[in-house]
CSV table of C-alpha atoms in Angstrom, one decimal:
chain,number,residue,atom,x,y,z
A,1,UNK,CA,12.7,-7.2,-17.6
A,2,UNK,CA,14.2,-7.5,-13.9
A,3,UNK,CA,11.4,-5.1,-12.6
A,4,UNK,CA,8.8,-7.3,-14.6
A,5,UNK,CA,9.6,-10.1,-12.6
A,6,UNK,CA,10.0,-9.2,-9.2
A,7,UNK,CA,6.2,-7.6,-10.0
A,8,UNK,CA,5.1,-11.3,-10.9
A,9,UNK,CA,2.2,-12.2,-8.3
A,10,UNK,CA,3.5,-15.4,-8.4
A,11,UNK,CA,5.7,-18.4,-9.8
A,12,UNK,CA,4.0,-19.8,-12.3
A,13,UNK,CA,4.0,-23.6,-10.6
A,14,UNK,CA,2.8,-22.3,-7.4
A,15,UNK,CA,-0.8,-21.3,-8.9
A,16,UNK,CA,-1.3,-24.3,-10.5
A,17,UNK,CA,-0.6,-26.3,-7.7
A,18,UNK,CA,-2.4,-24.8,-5.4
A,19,UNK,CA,-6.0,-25.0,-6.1
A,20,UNK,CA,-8.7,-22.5,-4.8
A,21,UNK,CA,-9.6,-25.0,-1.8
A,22,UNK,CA,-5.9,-25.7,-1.0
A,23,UNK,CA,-5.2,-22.2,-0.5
A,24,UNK,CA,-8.3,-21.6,1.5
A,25,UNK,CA,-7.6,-24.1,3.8
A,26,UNK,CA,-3.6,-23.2,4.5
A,27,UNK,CA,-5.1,-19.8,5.2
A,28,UNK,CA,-7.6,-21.2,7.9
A,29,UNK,CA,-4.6,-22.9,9.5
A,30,UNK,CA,-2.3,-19.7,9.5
A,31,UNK,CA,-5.4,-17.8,11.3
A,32,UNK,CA,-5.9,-21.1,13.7
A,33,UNK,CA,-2.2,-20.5,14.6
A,34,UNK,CA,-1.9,-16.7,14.4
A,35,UNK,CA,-5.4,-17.1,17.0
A,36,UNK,CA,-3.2,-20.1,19.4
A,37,UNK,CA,-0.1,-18.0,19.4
A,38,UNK,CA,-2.0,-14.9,20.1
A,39,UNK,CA,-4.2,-16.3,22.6
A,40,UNK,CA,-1.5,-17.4,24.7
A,41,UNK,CA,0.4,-14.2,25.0
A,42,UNK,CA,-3.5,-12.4,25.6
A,43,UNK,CA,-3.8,-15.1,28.7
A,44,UNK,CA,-0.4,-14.0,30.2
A,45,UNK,CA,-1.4,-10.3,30.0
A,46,UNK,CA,-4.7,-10.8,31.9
A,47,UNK,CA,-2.9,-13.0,34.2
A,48,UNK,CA,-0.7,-10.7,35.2
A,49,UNK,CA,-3.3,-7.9,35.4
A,50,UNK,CA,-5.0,-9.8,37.2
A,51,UNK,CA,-2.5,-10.7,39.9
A,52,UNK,CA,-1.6,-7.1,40.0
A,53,UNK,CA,-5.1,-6.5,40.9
A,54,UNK,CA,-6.5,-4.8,38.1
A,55,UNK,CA,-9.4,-4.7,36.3
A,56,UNK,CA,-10.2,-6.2,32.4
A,57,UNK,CA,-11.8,-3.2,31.4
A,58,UNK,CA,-9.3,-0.6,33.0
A,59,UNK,CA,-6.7,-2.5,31.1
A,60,UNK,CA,-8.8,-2.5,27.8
A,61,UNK,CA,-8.9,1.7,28.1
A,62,UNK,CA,-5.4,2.2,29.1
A,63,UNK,CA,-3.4,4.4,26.3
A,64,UNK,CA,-4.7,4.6,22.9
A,65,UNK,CA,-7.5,2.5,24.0
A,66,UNK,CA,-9.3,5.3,25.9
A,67,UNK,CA,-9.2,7.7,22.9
A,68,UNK,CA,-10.8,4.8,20.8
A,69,UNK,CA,-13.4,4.0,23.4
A,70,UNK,CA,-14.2,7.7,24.2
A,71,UNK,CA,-14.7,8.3,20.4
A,72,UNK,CA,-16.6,5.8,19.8
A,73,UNK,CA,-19.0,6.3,23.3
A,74,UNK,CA,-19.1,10.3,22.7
A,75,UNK,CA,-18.2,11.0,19.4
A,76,UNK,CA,-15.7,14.1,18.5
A,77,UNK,CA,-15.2,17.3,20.3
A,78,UNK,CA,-16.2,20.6,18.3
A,79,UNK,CA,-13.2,22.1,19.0
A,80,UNK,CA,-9.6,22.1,19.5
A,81,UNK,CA,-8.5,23.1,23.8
A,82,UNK,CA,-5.8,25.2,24.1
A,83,UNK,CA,-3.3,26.1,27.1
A,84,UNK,CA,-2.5,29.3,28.4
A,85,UNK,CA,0.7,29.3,26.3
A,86,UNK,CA,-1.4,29.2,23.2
A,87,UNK,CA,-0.4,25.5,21.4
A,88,UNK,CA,-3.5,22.8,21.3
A,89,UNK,CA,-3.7,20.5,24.1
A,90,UNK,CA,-4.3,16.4,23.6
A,91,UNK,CA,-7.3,15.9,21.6
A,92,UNK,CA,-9.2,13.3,20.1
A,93,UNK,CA,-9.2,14.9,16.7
A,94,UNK,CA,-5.9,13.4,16.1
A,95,UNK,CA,-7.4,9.9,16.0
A,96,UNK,CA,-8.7,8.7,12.3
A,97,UNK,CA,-12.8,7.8,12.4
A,98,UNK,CA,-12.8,4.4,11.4
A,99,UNK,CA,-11.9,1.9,14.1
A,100,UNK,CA,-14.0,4.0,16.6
A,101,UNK,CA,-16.9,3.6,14.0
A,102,UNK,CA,-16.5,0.0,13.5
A,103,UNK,CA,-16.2,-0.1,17.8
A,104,UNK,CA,-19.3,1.4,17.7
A,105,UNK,CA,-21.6,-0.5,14.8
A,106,UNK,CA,-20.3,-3.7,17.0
A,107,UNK,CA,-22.0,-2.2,20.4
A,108,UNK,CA,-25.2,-1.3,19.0
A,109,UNK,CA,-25.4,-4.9,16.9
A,110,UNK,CA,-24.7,-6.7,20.0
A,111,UNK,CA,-25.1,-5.0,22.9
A,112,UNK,CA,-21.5,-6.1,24.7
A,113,UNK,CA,-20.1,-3.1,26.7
A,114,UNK,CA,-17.8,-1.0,24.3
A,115,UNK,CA,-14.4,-2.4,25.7
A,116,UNK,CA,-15.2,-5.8,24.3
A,117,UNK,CA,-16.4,-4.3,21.2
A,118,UNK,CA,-13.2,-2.8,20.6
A,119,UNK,CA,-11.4,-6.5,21.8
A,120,UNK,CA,-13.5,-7.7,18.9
A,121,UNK,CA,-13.3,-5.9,16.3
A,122,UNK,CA,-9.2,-5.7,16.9
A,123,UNK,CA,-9.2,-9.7,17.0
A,124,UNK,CA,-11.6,-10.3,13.7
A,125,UNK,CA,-9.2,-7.8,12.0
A,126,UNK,CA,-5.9,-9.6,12.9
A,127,UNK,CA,-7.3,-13.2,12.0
A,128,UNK,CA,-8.0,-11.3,8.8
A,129,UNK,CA,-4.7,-9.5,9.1
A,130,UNK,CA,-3.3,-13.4,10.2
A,131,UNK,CA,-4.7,-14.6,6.6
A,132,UNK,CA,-2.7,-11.7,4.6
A,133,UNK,CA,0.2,-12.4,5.8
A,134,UNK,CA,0.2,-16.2,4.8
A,135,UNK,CA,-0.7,-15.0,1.6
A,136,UNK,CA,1.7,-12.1,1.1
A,137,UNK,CA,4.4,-14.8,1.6
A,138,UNK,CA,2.8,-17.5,-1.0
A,139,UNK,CA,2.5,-14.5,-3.4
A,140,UNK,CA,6.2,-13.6,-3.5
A,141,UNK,CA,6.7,-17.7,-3.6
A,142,UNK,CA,7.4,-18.4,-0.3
A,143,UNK,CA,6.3,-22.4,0.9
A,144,UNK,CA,3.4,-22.5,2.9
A,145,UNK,CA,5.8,-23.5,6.1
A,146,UNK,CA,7.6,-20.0,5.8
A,147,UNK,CA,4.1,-18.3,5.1
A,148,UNK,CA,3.0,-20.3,8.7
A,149,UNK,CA,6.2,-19.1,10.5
A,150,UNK,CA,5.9,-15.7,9.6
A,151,UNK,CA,2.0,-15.7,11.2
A,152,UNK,CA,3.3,-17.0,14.3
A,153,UNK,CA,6.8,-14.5,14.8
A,154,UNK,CA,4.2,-12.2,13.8
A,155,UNK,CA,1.7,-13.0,16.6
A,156,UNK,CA,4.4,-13.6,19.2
A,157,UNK,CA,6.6,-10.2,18.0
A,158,UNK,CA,7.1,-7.8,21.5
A,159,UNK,CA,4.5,-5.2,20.5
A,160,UNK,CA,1.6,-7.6,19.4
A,161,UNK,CA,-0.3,-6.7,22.3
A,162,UNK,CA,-1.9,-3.6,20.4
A,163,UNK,CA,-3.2,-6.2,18.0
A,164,UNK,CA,-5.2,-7.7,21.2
A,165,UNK,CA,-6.7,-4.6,22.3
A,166,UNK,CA,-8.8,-1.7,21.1
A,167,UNK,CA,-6.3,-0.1,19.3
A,168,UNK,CA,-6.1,0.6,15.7
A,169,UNK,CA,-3.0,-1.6,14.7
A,170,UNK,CA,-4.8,-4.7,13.6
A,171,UNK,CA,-7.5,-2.7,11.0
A,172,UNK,CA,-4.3,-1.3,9.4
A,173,UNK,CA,-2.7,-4.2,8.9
A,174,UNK,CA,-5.9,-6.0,7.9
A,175,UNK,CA,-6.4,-3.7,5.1
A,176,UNK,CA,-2.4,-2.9,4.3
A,177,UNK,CA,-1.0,-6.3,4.0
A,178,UNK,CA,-4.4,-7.6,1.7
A,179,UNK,CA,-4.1,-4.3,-0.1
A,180,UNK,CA,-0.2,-5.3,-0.7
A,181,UNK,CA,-1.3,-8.5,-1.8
A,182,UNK,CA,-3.7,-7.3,-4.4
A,183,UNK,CA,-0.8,-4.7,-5.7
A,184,UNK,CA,1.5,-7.7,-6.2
A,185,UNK,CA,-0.8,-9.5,-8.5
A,186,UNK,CA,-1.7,-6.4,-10.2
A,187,UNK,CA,-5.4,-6.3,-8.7
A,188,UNK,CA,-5.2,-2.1,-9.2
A,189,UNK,CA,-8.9,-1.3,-8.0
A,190,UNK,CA,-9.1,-4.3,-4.9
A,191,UNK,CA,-5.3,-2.6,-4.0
A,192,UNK,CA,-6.9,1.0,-4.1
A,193,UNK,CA,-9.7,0.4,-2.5
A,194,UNK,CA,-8.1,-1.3,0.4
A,195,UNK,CA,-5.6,1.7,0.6
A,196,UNK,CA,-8.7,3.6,0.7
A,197,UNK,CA,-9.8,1.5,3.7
A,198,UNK,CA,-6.3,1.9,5.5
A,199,UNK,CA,-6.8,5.9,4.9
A,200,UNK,CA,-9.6,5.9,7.3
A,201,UNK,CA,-7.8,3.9,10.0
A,202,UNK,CA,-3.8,5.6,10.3
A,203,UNK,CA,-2.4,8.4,8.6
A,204,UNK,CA,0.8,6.2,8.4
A,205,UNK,CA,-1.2,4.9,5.6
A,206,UNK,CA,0.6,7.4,3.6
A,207,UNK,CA,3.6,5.1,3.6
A,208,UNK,CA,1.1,2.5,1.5
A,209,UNK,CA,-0.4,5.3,-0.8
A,210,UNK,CA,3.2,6.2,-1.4
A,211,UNK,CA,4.0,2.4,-2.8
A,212,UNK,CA,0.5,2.2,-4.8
A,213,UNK,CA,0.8,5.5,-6.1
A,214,UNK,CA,4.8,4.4,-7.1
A,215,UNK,CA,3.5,1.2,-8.7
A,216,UNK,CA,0.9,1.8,-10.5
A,217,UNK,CA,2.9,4.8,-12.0
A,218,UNK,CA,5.7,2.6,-13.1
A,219,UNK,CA,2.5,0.5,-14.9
A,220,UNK,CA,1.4,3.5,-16.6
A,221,UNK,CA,4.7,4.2,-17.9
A,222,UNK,CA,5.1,0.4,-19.0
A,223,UNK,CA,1.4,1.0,-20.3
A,224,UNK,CA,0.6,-2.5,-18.5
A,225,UNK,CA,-3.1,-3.0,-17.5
A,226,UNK,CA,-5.0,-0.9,-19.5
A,227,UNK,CA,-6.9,2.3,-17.3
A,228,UNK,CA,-7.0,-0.1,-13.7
A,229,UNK,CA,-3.5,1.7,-12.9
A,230,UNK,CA,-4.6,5.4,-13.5
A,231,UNK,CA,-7.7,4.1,-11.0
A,232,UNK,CA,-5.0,3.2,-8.6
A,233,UNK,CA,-2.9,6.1,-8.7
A,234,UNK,CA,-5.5,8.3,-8.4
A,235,UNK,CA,-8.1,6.8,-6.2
A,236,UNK,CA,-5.5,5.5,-3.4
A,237,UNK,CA,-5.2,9.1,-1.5
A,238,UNK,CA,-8.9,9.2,-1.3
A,239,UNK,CA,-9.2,7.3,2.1
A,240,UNK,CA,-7.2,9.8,3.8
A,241,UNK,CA,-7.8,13.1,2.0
A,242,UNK,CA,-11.4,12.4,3.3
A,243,UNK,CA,-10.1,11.6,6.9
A,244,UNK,CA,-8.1,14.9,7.1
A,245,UNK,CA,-11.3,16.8,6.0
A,246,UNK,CA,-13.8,14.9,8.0
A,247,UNK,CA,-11.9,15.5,11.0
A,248,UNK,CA,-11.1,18.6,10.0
A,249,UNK,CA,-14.9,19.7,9.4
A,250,UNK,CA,-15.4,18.3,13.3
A,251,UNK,CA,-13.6,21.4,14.8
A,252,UNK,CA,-14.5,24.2,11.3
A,253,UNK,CA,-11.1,24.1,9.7
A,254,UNK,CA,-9.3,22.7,7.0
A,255,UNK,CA,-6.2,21.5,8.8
A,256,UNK,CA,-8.0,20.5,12.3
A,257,UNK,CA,-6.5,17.2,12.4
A,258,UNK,CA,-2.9,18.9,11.8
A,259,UNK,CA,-3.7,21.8,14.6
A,260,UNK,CA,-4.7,18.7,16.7
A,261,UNK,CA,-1.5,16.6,15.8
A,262,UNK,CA,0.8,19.4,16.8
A,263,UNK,CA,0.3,18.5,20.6
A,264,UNK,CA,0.7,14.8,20.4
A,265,UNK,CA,4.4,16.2,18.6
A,266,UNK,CA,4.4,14.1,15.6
A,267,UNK,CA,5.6,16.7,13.2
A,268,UNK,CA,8.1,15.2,10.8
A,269,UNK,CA,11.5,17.1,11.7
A,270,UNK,CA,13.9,14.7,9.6
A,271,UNK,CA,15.1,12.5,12.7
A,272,UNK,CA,16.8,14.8,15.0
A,273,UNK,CA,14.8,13.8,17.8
A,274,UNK,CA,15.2,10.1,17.5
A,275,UNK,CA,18.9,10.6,16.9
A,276,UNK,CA,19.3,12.8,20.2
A,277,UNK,CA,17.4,10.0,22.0
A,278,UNK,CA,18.9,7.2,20.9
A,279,UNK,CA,22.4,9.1,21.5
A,280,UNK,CA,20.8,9.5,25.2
A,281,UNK,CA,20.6,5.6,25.3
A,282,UNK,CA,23.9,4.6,23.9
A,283,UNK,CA,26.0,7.1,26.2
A,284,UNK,CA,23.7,6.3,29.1
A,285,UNK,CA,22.6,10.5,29.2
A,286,UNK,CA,19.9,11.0,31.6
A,287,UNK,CA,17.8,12.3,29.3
A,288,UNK,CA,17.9,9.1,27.2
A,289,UNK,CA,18.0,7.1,29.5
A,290,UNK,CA,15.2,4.5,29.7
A,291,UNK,CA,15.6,2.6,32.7
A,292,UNK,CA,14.7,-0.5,31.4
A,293,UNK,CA,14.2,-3.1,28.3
A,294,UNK,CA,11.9,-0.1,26.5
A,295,UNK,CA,14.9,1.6,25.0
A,296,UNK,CA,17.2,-1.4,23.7
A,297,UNK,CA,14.1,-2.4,21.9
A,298,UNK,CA,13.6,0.5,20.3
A,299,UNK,CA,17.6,1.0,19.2
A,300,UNK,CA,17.4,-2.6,18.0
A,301,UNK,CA,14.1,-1.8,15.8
A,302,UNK,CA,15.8,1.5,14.4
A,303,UNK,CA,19.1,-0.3,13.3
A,304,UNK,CA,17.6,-3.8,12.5
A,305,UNK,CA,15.2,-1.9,10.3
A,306,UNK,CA,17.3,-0.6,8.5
A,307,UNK,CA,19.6,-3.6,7.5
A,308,UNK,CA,16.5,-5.5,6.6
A,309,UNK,CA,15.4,-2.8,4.2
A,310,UNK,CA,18.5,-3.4,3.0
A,311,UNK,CA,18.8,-7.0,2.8
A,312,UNK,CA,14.8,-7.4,1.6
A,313,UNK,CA,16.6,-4.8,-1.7
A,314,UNK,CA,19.6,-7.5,-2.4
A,315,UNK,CA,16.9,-10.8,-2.5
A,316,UNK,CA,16.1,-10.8,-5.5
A,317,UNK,CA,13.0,-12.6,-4.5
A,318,UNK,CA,11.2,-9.9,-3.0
A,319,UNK,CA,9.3,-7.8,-5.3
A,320,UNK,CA,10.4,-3.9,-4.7
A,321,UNK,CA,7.1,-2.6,-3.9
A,322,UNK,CA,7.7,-4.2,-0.6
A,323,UNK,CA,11.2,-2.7,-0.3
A,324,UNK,CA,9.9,0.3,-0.6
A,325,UNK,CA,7.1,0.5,2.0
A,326,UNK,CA,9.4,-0.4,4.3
A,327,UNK,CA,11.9,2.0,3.5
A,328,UNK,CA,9.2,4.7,3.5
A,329,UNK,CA,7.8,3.4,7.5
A,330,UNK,CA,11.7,3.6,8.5
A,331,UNK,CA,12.0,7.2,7.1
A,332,UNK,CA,8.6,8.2,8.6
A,333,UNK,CA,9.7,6.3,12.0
A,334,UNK,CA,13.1,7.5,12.4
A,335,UNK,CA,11.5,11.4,11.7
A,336,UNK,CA,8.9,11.8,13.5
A,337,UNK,CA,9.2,12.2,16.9
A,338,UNK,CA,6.3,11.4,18.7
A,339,UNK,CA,6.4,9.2,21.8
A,340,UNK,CA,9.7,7.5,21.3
A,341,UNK,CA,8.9,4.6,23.1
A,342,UNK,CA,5.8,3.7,20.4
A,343,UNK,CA,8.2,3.3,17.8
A,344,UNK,CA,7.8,-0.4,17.9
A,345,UNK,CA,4.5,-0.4,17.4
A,346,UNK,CA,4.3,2.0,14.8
A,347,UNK,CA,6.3,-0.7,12.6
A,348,UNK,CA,4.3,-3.9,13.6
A,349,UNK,CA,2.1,-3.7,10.6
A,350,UNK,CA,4.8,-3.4,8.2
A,351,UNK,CA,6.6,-6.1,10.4
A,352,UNK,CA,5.4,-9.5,8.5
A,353,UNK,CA,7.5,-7.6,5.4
A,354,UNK,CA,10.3,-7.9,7.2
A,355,UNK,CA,10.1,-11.4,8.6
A,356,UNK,CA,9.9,-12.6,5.6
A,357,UNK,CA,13.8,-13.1,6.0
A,358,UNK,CA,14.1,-15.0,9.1
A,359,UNK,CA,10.3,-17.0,8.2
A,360,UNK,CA,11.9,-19.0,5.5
A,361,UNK,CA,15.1,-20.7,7.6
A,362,UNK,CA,12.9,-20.8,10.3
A,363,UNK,CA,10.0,-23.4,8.6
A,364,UNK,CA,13.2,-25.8,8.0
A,365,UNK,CA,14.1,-26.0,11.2
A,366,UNK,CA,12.7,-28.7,13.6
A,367,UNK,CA,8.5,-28.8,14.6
A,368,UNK,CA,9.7,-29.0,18.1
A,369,UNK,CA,12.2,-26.1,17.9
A,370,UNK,CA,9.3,-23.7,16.0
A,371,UNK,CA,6.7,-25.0,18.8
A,372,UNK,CA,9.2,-24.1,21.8
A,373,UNK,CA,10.1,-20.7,20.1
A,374,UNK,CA,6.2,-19.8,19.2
A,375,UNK,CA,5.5,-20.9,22.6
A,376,UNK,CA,8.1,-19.2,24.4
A,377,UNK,CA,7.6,-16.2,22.4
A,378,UNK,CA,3.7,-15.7,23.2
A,379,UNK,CA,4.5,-15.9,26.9
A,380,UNK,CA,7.3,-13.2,26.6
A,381,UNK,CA,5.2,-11.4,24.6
A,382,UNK,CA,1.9,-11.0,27.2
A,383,UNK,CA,4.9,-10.7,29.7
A,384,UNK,CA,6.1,-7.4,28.2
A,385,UNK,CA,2.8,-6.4,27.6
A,386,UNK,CA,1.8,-6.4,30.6
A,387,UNK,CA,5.2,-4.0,31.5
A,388,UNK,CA,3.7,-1.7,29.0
A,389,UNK,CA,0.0,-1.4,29.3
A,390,UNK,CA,-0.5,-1.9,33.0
A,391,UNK,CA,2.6,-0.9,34.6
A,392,UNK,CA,4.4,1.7,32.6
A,393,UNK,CA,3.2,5.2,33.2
A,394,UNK,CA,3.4,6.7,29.5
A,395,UNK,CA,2.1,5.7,26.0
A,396,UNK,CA,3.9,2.9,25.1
């Protein structure tokens, strides 16, 4: 009976008094503010690009951005390079097809230089991303003022950046946090599909297929719904079996995206690598060391990730479907290795999950105190942004 309500899509007093057009418009305001706070931290970064005296569009193909661009431009390679020593070398097989197609579909339809096709297709997807994560919180009965706060610490969180450029961060989350929404109020095919859509975008979608698969399993065994769960559980893979084989068929092999993954080193090896670097940074090794604010970010991220997994489990008003896709993007954070230093952003989608903790004390305090901190925080945000994108010489 416990599990049946923390699955509820909602308190019953919260639907009926929020009417179709009330909800509409609270989500219009969280985008409005998600777009302010978001905008703000965008006009630091090109402001400090700028004074640094480099160009918009060499910062909109720095990192991940390139491969996007180039992808999208060019299309895939037909094979995998390898070195002398036999292992692949960095390809764009590794990268999943949709956000370069949607890049793409937005040049030819409007004729802007690919760069700012790939700034507008990441900025429609987190307004849409924006509106699922007001709606996440009024599902699981938040009040609309923690559902606003948790946009804006969303917008203003250290890594948001990649949610401003051409990277795939803002698609995912557009499609996971709606695709969570729908699996709370037991919308099984509108869930599936949408972690059908994520498929295409990340392969850290398999943390989602994991929860949707978990989920609609537990309704088949109540034998709640009727046949929408059995479409869940087995449609939800679908998005990226298909991205594996696609990108796989590129290069004329089954595991081509896999070969291709093996050089960007994101095999899962169980965290030994992020417990040897974060060692590195505690006892100062040289190896682990980071040199600057990089590395106590990422420490803080791995340990304050995991007491909120832990805290979201104890309050009792978060359904467990959400405790468990963040308990599954710790695991697959803390072992994989990867570039250590992107660990951060690998979590930002599954973030607003998380802030669901601090975005309900936070809407009671003060309008002046929330303005100052989602202010303060945009600023800080573009400022370390601009660290990572246009001064910092590896992939953040």
């Amino acid at each position: 009976m416990k599990v049946v309500t923390r699955l509820a899509p909602a308190p019953a007093p919260l639907k009926a008094a929020l009417p179709v057009h009330s909800a509409r418009r609270e989500a219009a305001l969280a985008v409005v503010l998600y777009l302010a706070v978001a905008a703000a931290g965008f006009a630091v970064l090109l402001l400090i690009n700028h004074h640094l005296g480099r160009g918009v569009e060499q910062l909109l193909r720095r990192w991940d951005s390139g491969h996007y661009l180039h992808i999208a431009k060019r299309g895939y390679p037909g094979e995998i390079p390898y070195g002398p020593d036999g292992e692949p070398k960095f390809s764009t097989i590794a990268f999943f097809p949709l956000v370069p197609g949607l890049i793409r579909v937005v040049h030819v339809a409007t004729g802007i230089p690919f760069p700012y096709a790939g700034v507008l297709v990441s900025w429609c997807a987190a307004a849409v991303a924006a509106a699922g994560v007001y709606r996440l919180v009024r599902t699981v009965g938040g009040r609309p003022g923690a559902g606003y706060a948790c946009v804006a610490l969303w917008a203003c969180s250290p890594y948001a950046f990649a949610l401003w450029v051409p990277y795939s961060e803002a698609v995912f989350s557009a499609a996971l946090l709606w695709s969570l929404v729908a699996l709370l109020e037991r919308r099984w095919l509108s869930a599936a599909a949408l972690c059908v859509l994520a498929g295409a975008v990340r392969p850290t979608a398999s943390v989602l297929i994991g929860t949707v698969v978990l989920t609609a399993g537990w309704a088949v065994i109540r034998r709640q719904d009727g046949w929408r769960p059995w479409v869940a559980l087995s449609t939800a893979p679908l998005g990226l079996l298909g991205s594996w084989l696609f990108l796989g068929g590129k290069v004329g092999r089954v595991d081509g995206w896999f070969e291709a993954e093996r050089a960007w080193d994101q095999q899962f090896d169980f965290g030994r690598a992020t417990a040897h670097l974060l060692k590195g940074m505690l006892l100062y090794h040289r190896a682990g060391r980071t040199g600057d604010l990089r590395g106590a970010v990422v420490l803080g991220l791995v340990v304050l990730t995991a007491i909120g997994v832990l805290a979201l489990a104890l309050d009792r008003q978060v359904p467990w479907p959400l405790v468990v896709l963040v308990a599954g993007a710790w695991l697959l954070m803390v072992g994989t290795p990867g570039s250590p230093l992107s660990k951060p952003r690998f979590m930002l989608p599954f973030l607003p999950v998380l802030l669901l903790l601090a975005a309900r004390p936070l809407a009671r305090a003060p309008l002046g105190v929330r303005v100052c901190l989602y202010g303060g925080g945009a600023v800080v945000s573009g400022w370390y942004a601009a660290g990572l994108l246009v001064l910092f010489e590896g992939s953040p």
